[in-house]
Coordinates of C-alpha atoms and ligand atoms in Angstrom, one line a residue:
M213 CA 10.8 -19.2 21.9
E214 CA 14.0 -17.6 23.3
Q215 CA 16.2 -19.3 20.8
L216 CA 14.6 -17.3 18.0
S217 CA 16.7 -14.3 17.0
A218 CA 16.1 -11.0 18.7
R219 CA 15.5 -9.6 15.3
I220 CA 12.5 -11.8 14.6
R221 CA 11.2 -11.5 18.2
R222 CA 11.2 -7.7 17.8
L223 CA 9.2 -7.9 14.6
S224 CA 5.4 -7.6 14.6
G225 CA 3.3 -9.6 12.2
S226 CA 1.3 -7.8 9.5
Q227 CA -2.1 -6.8 11.0
T228 CA -3.7 -6.6 7.6
I229 CA -2.8 -10.2 6.9
A230 CA -3.8 -11.2 10.5
M231 CA -7.2 -9.7 10.1
N232 CA -7.7 -11.3 6.7
Q233 CA -6.8 -14.7 8.2
K234 CA -9.2 -14.2 11.1
S235 CA -11.9 -13.5 8.6
R236 CA -11.0 -16.5 6.5
D237 CA -11.1 -18.8 9.6
L238 CA -14.6 -17.6 10.4
Q239 CA -15.7 -18.0 6.8
E240 CA -14.4 -21.6 6.9
K241 CA -16.7 -22.2 9.9
G242 CA -19.6 -21.2 7.7
V243 CA -20.0 -17.6 9.0
D244 CA -21.0 -15.1 6.3
V245 CA -18.2 -12.6 6.9
I246 CA -17.9 -9.5 4.8
N247 CA -14.2 -9.1 4.5
L248 CA -13.2 -5.5 4.3
S249 CA -9.8 -6.1 5.8
V250 CA -7.2 -6.9 3.3
G251 CA -6.6 -4.6 0.4
E252 CA -6.7 -6.3 -3.0
P253 CA -8.8 -5.8 -6.1
D254 CA -11.7 -8.2 -6.2
F255 CA -11.4 -8.6 -10.0
P256 CA -9.8 -11.5 -11.8
T257 CA -6.5 -11.0 -13.6
P258 CA -7.1 -9.8 -17.2
P259 CA -7.5 -12.7 -19.7
H260 CA -4.5 -11.7 -21.9
V261 CA -2.2 -11.8 -18.8
K262 CA -3.4 -15.3 -17.9
E263 CA -2.8 -16.4 -21.5
A264 CA 0.8 -15.1 -21.4
A265 CA 1.5 -17.1 -18.2
K266 CA 0.1 -20.3 -19.8
K267 CA 2.3 -19.7 -22.8
A268 CA 5.3 -19.1 -20.6
I269 CA 4.8 -22.5 -19.0
D270 CA 4.4 -24.2 -22.5
D271 CA 7.5 -22.3 -23.7
N272 CA 9.5 -23.8 -20.8
F273 CA 10.2 -20.7 -18.8
S274 CA 11.0 -22.9 -16.0
F275 CA 14.7 -22.1 -15.3
Y276 CA 16.1 -19.5 -13.0
P277 CA 15.5 -16.0 -14.2
P278 CA 18.2 -13.3 -14.3
V279 CA 18.3 -12.0 -10.7
A280 CA 17.2 -8.4 -11.6
G281 CA 14.4 -9.6 -13.9
F282 CA 14.0 -10.6 -17.6
T283 CA 15.1 -8.0 -20.1
D284 CA 11.7 -7.9 -21.8
L285 CA 10.0 -7.1 -18.5
K286 CA 12.5 -4.4 -17.6
Q287 CA 12.0 -2.9 -21.1
A288 CA 8.2 -3.0 -20.6
I289 CA 8.7 -1.2 -17.2
S290 CA 11.0 1.3 -18.8
R291 CA 8.4 2.0 -21.5
K292 CA 5.7 2.3 -18.8
F293 CA 7.7 5.0 -17.0
A294 CA 8.3 6.9 -20.2
V295 CA 4.7 6.8 -21.4
E296 CA 2.8 7.1 -18.2
N297 CA 5.1 9.1 -16.0
N298 CA 7.4 11.0 -18.4
L299 CA 10.3 9.4 -16.5
E300 CA 13.4 8.1 -18.2
Y301 CA 14.7 4.9 -16.6
S302 CA 17.0 2.7 -18.7
T303 CA 16.8 -1.1 -17.9
D304 CA 19.9 -0.9 -15.7
K305 CA 18.0 1.4 -13.3
I306 CA 15.1 -1.1 -12.9
L307 CA 14.9 -4.2 -10.6
V308 CA 12.1 -6.7 -10.7
T309 CA 11.1 -8.0 -7.3
N310 CA 8.7 -10.4 -5.6
G311 CA 6.0 -7.8 -5.2
A312 CA 6.2 -4.1 -4.2
K313 CA 6.6 -5.1 -0.6
H314 CA 9.8 -6.9 -1.5
A315 CA 11.0 -3.8 -3.5
L316 CA 10.5 -1.8 -0.3
A317 CA 12.4 -4.4 1.8
N318 CA 15.3 -4.4 -0.7
A319 CA 15.6 -0.6 -0.8
L320 CA 15.4 -0.3 3.0
M321 CA 17.9 -3.1 3.6
C322 CA 20.3 -1.5 1.1
L323 CA 20.1 2.1 2.3
V324 CA 19.5 1.9 6.1
D325 CA 22.4 1.4 8.5
E326 CA 22.0 0.7 12.2
G327 CA 20.5 3.8 13.9
D328 CA 19.6 5.6 10.7
E329 CA 16.3 7.4 10.7
V330 CA 13.5 7.0 8.3
I331 CA 10.8 9.7 8.3
I332 CA 7.3 8.2 7.8
P333 CA 4.1 10.2 7.5
A334 CA 1.3 8.7 9.5
P335 CA -1.2 7.1 8.9
Y336 CA 1.3 4.8 7.1
W337 CA 1.0 1.4 5.6
V338 CA 1.5 -1.4 8.1
S339 CA 4.8 -2.9 6.8
Y340 CA 6.9 0.3 6.6
V341 CA 7.8 0.5 10.3
E342 CA 8.5 -3.2 10.6
L343 CA 10.7 -3.2 7.5
V344 CA 12.7 -0.3 8.9
K345 CA 13.1 -2.1 12.2
L346 CA 14.4 -5.2 10.3
A347 CA 16.9 -3.0 8.6
G348 CA 18.1 -1.8 12.0
G349 CA 16.8 1.7 11.5
A350 CA 14.5 3.9 13.6
S351 CA 11.2 5.2 12.2
V352 CA 10.4 8.9 12.9
I353 CA 6.7 9.3 12.5
I354 CA 5.1 12.6 11.5
K355 CA 1.4 12.9 12.0
S356 CA -1.4 14.1 9.7
G357 CA -5.0 14.6 10.6
I358 CA -8.4 13.9 9.1
E359 CA -9.0 17.7 8.9
D360 CA -6.0 18.0 6.5
N361 CA -7.2 15.0 4.4
F362 CA -4.4 13.1 6.0
K363 CA -1.6 15.1 4.3
I364 CA 1.4 16.3 6.2
K365 CA 2.6 19.8 5.9
P366 CA 6.1 20.0 4.3
A367 CA 7.4 22.0 7.3
Q368 CA 6.8 18.9 9.4
I369 CA 9.4 17.1 7.4
E370 CA 12.0 19.7 8.0
E371 CA 11.2 19.6 11.8
A372 CA 11.8 15.9 11.8
I373 CA 15.1 15.9 10.0
T374 CA 18.2 15.2 12.1
S375 CA 21.8 14.4 11.2
R376 CA 20.8 10.7 11.2
T377 CA 17.9 11.1 8.7
K378 CA 18.5 8.8 5.7
I379 CA 15.1 8.4 4.0
L380 CA 11.8 10.0 3.6
L381 CA 9.1 7.4 2.8
L382 CA 6.2 8.7 0.8
C383 CA 3.1 6.8 -0.3
S384 CA 0.6 8.5 -2.7
P385 CA -2.1 7.5 -3.4
N386 CA -2.0 6.5 0.2
N387 CA -2.8 3.3 2.0
P388 CA -4.7 3.5 4.4
T389 CA -6.2 7.0 3.9
G390 CA -6.6 7.4 0.1
S391 CA -4.9 10.8 0.2
V392 CA -3.1 12.0 -3.0
Y393 CA -0.3 14.5 -3.1
T394 CA -0.5 17.2 -5.8
R395 CA 2.5 18.2 -7.9
G396 CA 2.6 21.5 -5.9
E397 CA 2.9 19.7 -2.6
L398 CA 5.6 17.4 -4.0
N399 CA 7.4 20.5 -5.2
E400 CA 7.3 22.0 -1.7
I401 CA 8.6 18.7 -0.2
S402 CA 11.4 18.6 -2.8
E403 CA 12.4 22.2 -2.1
I404 CA 13.1 21.1 1.5
L405 CA 15.1 18.1 0.4
T406 CA 17.3 20.2 -1.8
R407 CA 18.8 21.6 1.4
Y408 CA 19.5 18.1 2.6
P409 CA 21.4 16.3 -0.2
N410 CA 22.0 13.1 1.8
I411 CA 18.4 12.2 2.3
F412 CA 16.8 9.6 -0.1
V413 CA 13.1 9.3 -0.9
I414 CA 11.3 6.0 -1.2
S415 CA 8.2 6.7 -3.2
D416 CA 5.6 4.0 -2.9
E417 CA 3.3 4.4 -6.0
I418 CA 1.6 1.0 -6.0
Y419 CA -1.9 2.7 -6.2
E420 CA -0.8 5.0 -9.1
H421 CA -3.7 3.9 -11.3
I422 CA -6.4 4.2 -8.6
N423 CA -6.4 7.9 -8.5
F424 CA -9.6 9.9 -8.6
T425 CA -8.0 13.3 -8.8
G426 CA -6.5 13.1 -12.3
K427 CA -3.0 12.5 -13.3
H428 CA -0.6 10.6 -11.1
E429 CA 2.4 12.7 -9.9
S430 CA 5.7 11.1 -8.9
I431 CA 8.3 12.9 -6.9
A432 CA 10.8 11.3 -9.2
G433 CA 9.7 13.7 -11.9
I434 CA 11.2 16.6 -9.9
E435 CA 14.6 17.1 -11.4
E436 CA 16.3 18.5 -8.2
V437 CA 15.7 15.2 -6.3
H438 CA 15.3 12.7 -9.1
E439 CA 18.7 11.0 -8.5
R440 CA 17.8 10.3 -4.9
V441 CA 14.4 8.8 -5.4
V442 CA 13.6 5.1 -5.4
V443 CA 10.3 4.6 -7.1
V444 CA 8.4 1.5 -5.9
N445 CA 5.6 0.1 -7.9
G446 CA 4.2 -3.2 -9.2
V447 CA 1.4 -5.0 -11.0
S448 CA -0.6 -6.2 -7.9
K449 CA -3.1 -3.4 -7.8
A450 CA -3.2 -2.0 -11.3
Y451 CA -3.7 -5.4 -13.0
A452 CA -5.5 -7.3 -10.2
M453 CA -2.4 -9.5 -9.8
T454 CA -1.8 -9.6 -6.0
G455 CA -1.1 -13.3 -5.9
W456 CA 1.4 -13.2 -8.8
R457 CA 4.0 -11.4 -6.7
I458 CA 5.6 -9.1 -9.2
G459 CA 6.8 -5.6 -8.2
Y460 CA 9.6 -3.4 -9.2
L461 CA 11.8 -0.5 -8.3
A462 CA 13.5 2.2 -10.3
A463 CA 16.5 4.1 -8.9
S464 CA 20.1 4.9 -9.6
T465 CA 22.3 2.1 -10.9
E466 CA 24.2 2.0 -7.6
I467 CA 21.0 1.3 -5.6
V468 CA 19.7 -1.2 -8.2
N469 CA 23.0 -3.0 -8.2
A470 CA 23.0 -3.2 -4.4
C471 CA 19.4 -4.5 -4.4
T472 CA 20.3 -7.1 -7.1
K473 CA 23.2 -8.3 -4.9
L474 CA 20.9 -8.7 -1.9
Q475 CA 18.2 -10.3 -4.0
G476 CA 20.8 -12.8 -5.5
Q477 CA 21.3 -14.1 -1.9
F478 CA 17.7 -13.9 -0.8
T479 CA 15.4 -15.0 -3.6
S480 CA 17.3 -15.5 -6.9
G481 CA 14.7 -13.2 -8.5
A482 CA 11.0 -13.4 -9.1
S483 CA 8.9 -16.2 -10.6
T484 CA 9.6 -16.6 -14.4
I485 CA 5.9 -17.4 -15.2
A486 CA 4.7 -14.4 -13.3
Q487 CA 7.3 -12.1 -14.9
K488 CA 6.1 -13.2 -18.4
A489 CA 2.5 -12.4 -17.3
A490 CA 3.7 -9.0 -16.1
V491 CA 5.2 -8.2 -19.5
A492 CA 1.7 -8.8 -21.0
A493 CA 0.1 -6.7 -18.3
L494 CA 2.4 -3.8 -18.8
S495 CA 2.4 -4.0 -22.6
G496 CA -1.3 -4.3 -23.1
D497 CA -3.7 -1.3 -23.2
N498 CA -4.9 -0.1 -19.8
S499 CA -8.7 -0.4 -20.5
Y500 CA -9.1 -3.2 -17.9
T501 CA -7.3 -1.1 -15.3
Y502 CA -9.4 1.9 -16.2
R503 CA -12.6 -0.1 -15.8
M504 CA -11.5 -1.2 -12.3
K505 CA -10.7 2.4 -11.4
E506 CA -14.2 3.4 -12.5
A507 CA -15.7 0.6 -10.2
F508 CA -13.5 1.8 -7.3
L509 CA -14.7 5.4 -7.8
R510 CA -18.3 4.3 -7.8
R511 CA -17.7 2.3 -4.6
R512 CA -15.8 5.2 -3.0
D513 CA -18.9 7.4 -3.5
L514 CA -21.1 4.6 -2.2
V515 CA -19.1 3.9 1.0
Y516 CA -18.6 7.6 1.6
K517 CA -22.4 8.1 1.5
L518 CA -23.1 5.1 3.7
A519 CA -20.4 5.9 6.3
K520 CA -21.5 9.6 6.4
K521 CA -25.0 8.4 7.5
I522 CA -23.6 6.7 10.6
E523 CA -23.8 9.0 13.5
G524 CA -20.5 9.4 15.3
M525 CA -18.3 8.2 12.5
K526 CA -16.1 11.0 11.1
I527 CA -14.7 10.6 7.6
S528 CA -12.7 12.3 4.9
R529 CA -13.3 11.7 1.2
P530 CA -10.5 9.4 -0.2
Q531 CA -9.0 10.6 -3.4
G532 CA -7.4 7.3 -4.5
A533 CA -6.6 3.7 -3.6
F534 CA -9.6 1.7 -2.2
Y535 CA -9.8 2.4 1.5
L536 CA -11.9 4.5 3.8
F537 CA -10.3 5.6 7.0
P538 CA -13.0 6.7 9.5
D539 CA -12.4 8.1 12.9
I540 CA -14.4 5.9 15.3
S541 CA -13.1 7.5 18.5
A542 CA -16.7 8.6 19.4
F543 CA -17.6 5.0 20.0
L544 CA -14.7 4.3 22.4
G545 CA -15.6 4.0 26.0
L546 CA -19.1 2.7 25.1
S547 CA -20.2 -0.8 25.7
F548 CA -21.9 -3.7 23.8
E549 CA -23.8 -6.2 26.0
G550 CA -21.8 -5.1 29.0
K551 CA -18.4 -5.3 27.3
K552 CA -16.5 -2.0 27.0
I553 CA -14.9 -0.9 23.8
N554 CA -11.5 0.5 24.8
D555 CA -9.7 1.0 21.5
D556 CA -9.9 0.5 17.8
N557 CA -8.7 -3.1 18.3
D558 CA -11.8 -3.8 20.5
F559 CA -13.9 -2.0 17.9
C560 CA -12.7 -4.2 15.0
L561 CA -13.3 -7.3 17.1
L562 CA -16.8 -6.1 17.9
L563 CA -17.5 -5.6 14.2
L564 CA -16.1 -9.0 13.3
E565 CA -17.8 -11.0 16.1
N566 CA -21.2 -9.2 16.1
A567 CA -21.6 -7.8 12.6
H568 CA -19.4 -10.3 10.8
V569 CA -17.6 -7.4 9.1
A570 CA -13.8 -7.4 9.0
A571 CA -11.8 -4.2 9.1
V572 CA -8.3 -3.3 10.3
P573 CA -7.6 -1.3 13.5
G574 CA -6.1 2.1 12.8
E575 CA -3.4 1.5 15.4
A576 CA -1.7 -0.8 12.8
F577 CA -1.3 2.2 10.6
G578 CA 0.0 4.5 13.4
A579 CA -3.5 6.0 13.9
P580 CA -5.3 4.8 17.0
G581 CA -9.0 5.7 17.1
F582 CA -9.5 5.0 13.4
I583 CA -10.3 1.9 11.4
R584 CA -9.4 1.0 7.8
V585 CA -12.2 -0.3 5.6
S586 CA -11.3 -1.7 2.2
Y587 CA -14.0 -1.1 -0.4
A588 CA -12.6 -3.5 -3.0
T589 CA -15.7 -5.6 -3.0
S590 CA -19.1 -5.5 -4.7
D591 CA -21.6 -2.7 -4.2
T592 CA -24.1 -5.2 -2.7
R593 CA -21.7 -6.5 -0.1
L594 CA -20.6 -3.0 0.8
T595 CA -24.2 -1.9 1.3
E596 CA -24.9 -4.9 3.4
A597 CA -21.6 -4.4 5.4
F598 CA -22.5 -0.8 6.3
A599 CA -26.1 -1.8 7.2
R600 CA -24.7 -4.3 9.6
I601 CA -22.3 -1.8 11.1
E602 CA -25.0 0.8 11.5
K603 CA -27.4 -1.6 13.2
L604 CA -24.7 -2.8 15.6
L605 CA -23.4 0.7 16.5
K606 CA -27.0 1.8 17.4
K607 CA -26.9 -0.9 20.1
L608 CA -23.9 0.6 21.9
Q609 CA -24.5 2.2 25.2
Ligands
LIG709 N1 2.7 -0.7 -0.7 C1 1.4 -0.5 -0.3 C2 1.0 0.9 0.2 C3 0.5 -1.5 -0.2 O1 -0.8 -1.3 0.1 C4 0.9 -2.8 -0.6 C5 -0.1 -3.9 -0.5 N2 -0.4 -4.5 -1.6 C6 2.2 -3.0 -1.0 C7 3.1 -1.9 -1.0 C8 2.7 -4.3 -1.5 O2 2.3 -4.7 -2.7 P1 2.6 -6.1 -3.4 O3 1.4 -6.9 -3.3 O4 3.0 -5.7 -4.8 O5 3.8 -6.6 -2.6
LIG710 N1 -1.6 -4.1 0.8 C1 -2.6 -4.9 1.2 C2 -3.2 -4.3 2.5 O1 -2.8 -3.3 2.9 C3 -2.2 -6.3 1.3 C4 -1.9 -6.9 2.7 C5 -0.4 -6.8 3.0 O2 0.4 -7.1 2.1 O3 -0.1 -6.5 4.1 O4 -4.2 -4.8 3.0

């Protein structure tokens, strides 16, 4: 409709959400779809977190919250940073948001001016480029390949920097590739940034706890750049709370105040009940999170083994998050029942319609020729999904 704003007409919808919807529609029609599209833990929220939410309702936490979040939640987040990340963030440097996605949107809206450039390593999470677009900025994509475990080389960042560069957007552990940056690599990136004092870093650490390589490293822990880093995180993945919509960011007070001003006009803050639940999540012990991570690690090994068996599928071994990102380009140009598979979109449609397995085309992550498979589902369903995929791919000509 032409009357809609140019802004919204330029915006693309989220392909992860679109694929999830397609899969739900088919399920509603009675089709046994194995949905490996959307990325969310398949575990229920821990019982003590649910209890805290029930108590918050009974205690009448039904009024508007402070825009930047309840103090007890900001204190719990501050403690989490101190204990888990050795980072010192006082509560005035913390903002509670409606999910990590909203924290990213806030930060980009508050930092990006018309024409500013945001450097984004690809493959990247679907929403980054669209959020940058909404903020009026331009994404500058730097590419990484499967042979490098999808990690960019620091020199690529320097090559991409111009006088308009405002932000470097990092995501580790990464969605969609599962790659994890080491402290050494983050040091190298920071070294470059010390030569460009006007560039900020947005560090998306939502998969912090799903890391199979050991300790999580945050670029905010590097003193030389600390002041310029906006850490984005949340409870969605670590505590199986995707639907509760609580995220947060930590940054300088100037950035937090700016985001609070924006949030005061946009949302009046995040749900009171969910905030109280998040206090319980962040204040409890992490044994539930640890058990989920163990399950994801087992499944990572399972899907890696299953995908490796499929002739033509090229894979790297993810080090975190819960996604596999295979190169399926060997199948492009082939046909199924006379219908040619031209790209990763066609490939995902083929999987959905003929194997009843939902995955997301790599193009949505800036990586055509790949697909993203979420392995946040049971071992049995994963085994069944790969058996279906293998059987179907054998029929391609
Ligand atoms: N960043 C990345 C890399 C993600 O995969 C997601 C999806 N959950 C988000 C941010 C947004 O998380 P939330 O559900 O907290 O909005
Ligand atoms: N982060 C999840 C994913 O990548 C959730 C979907 C979304 O928020 O886009 O699948």
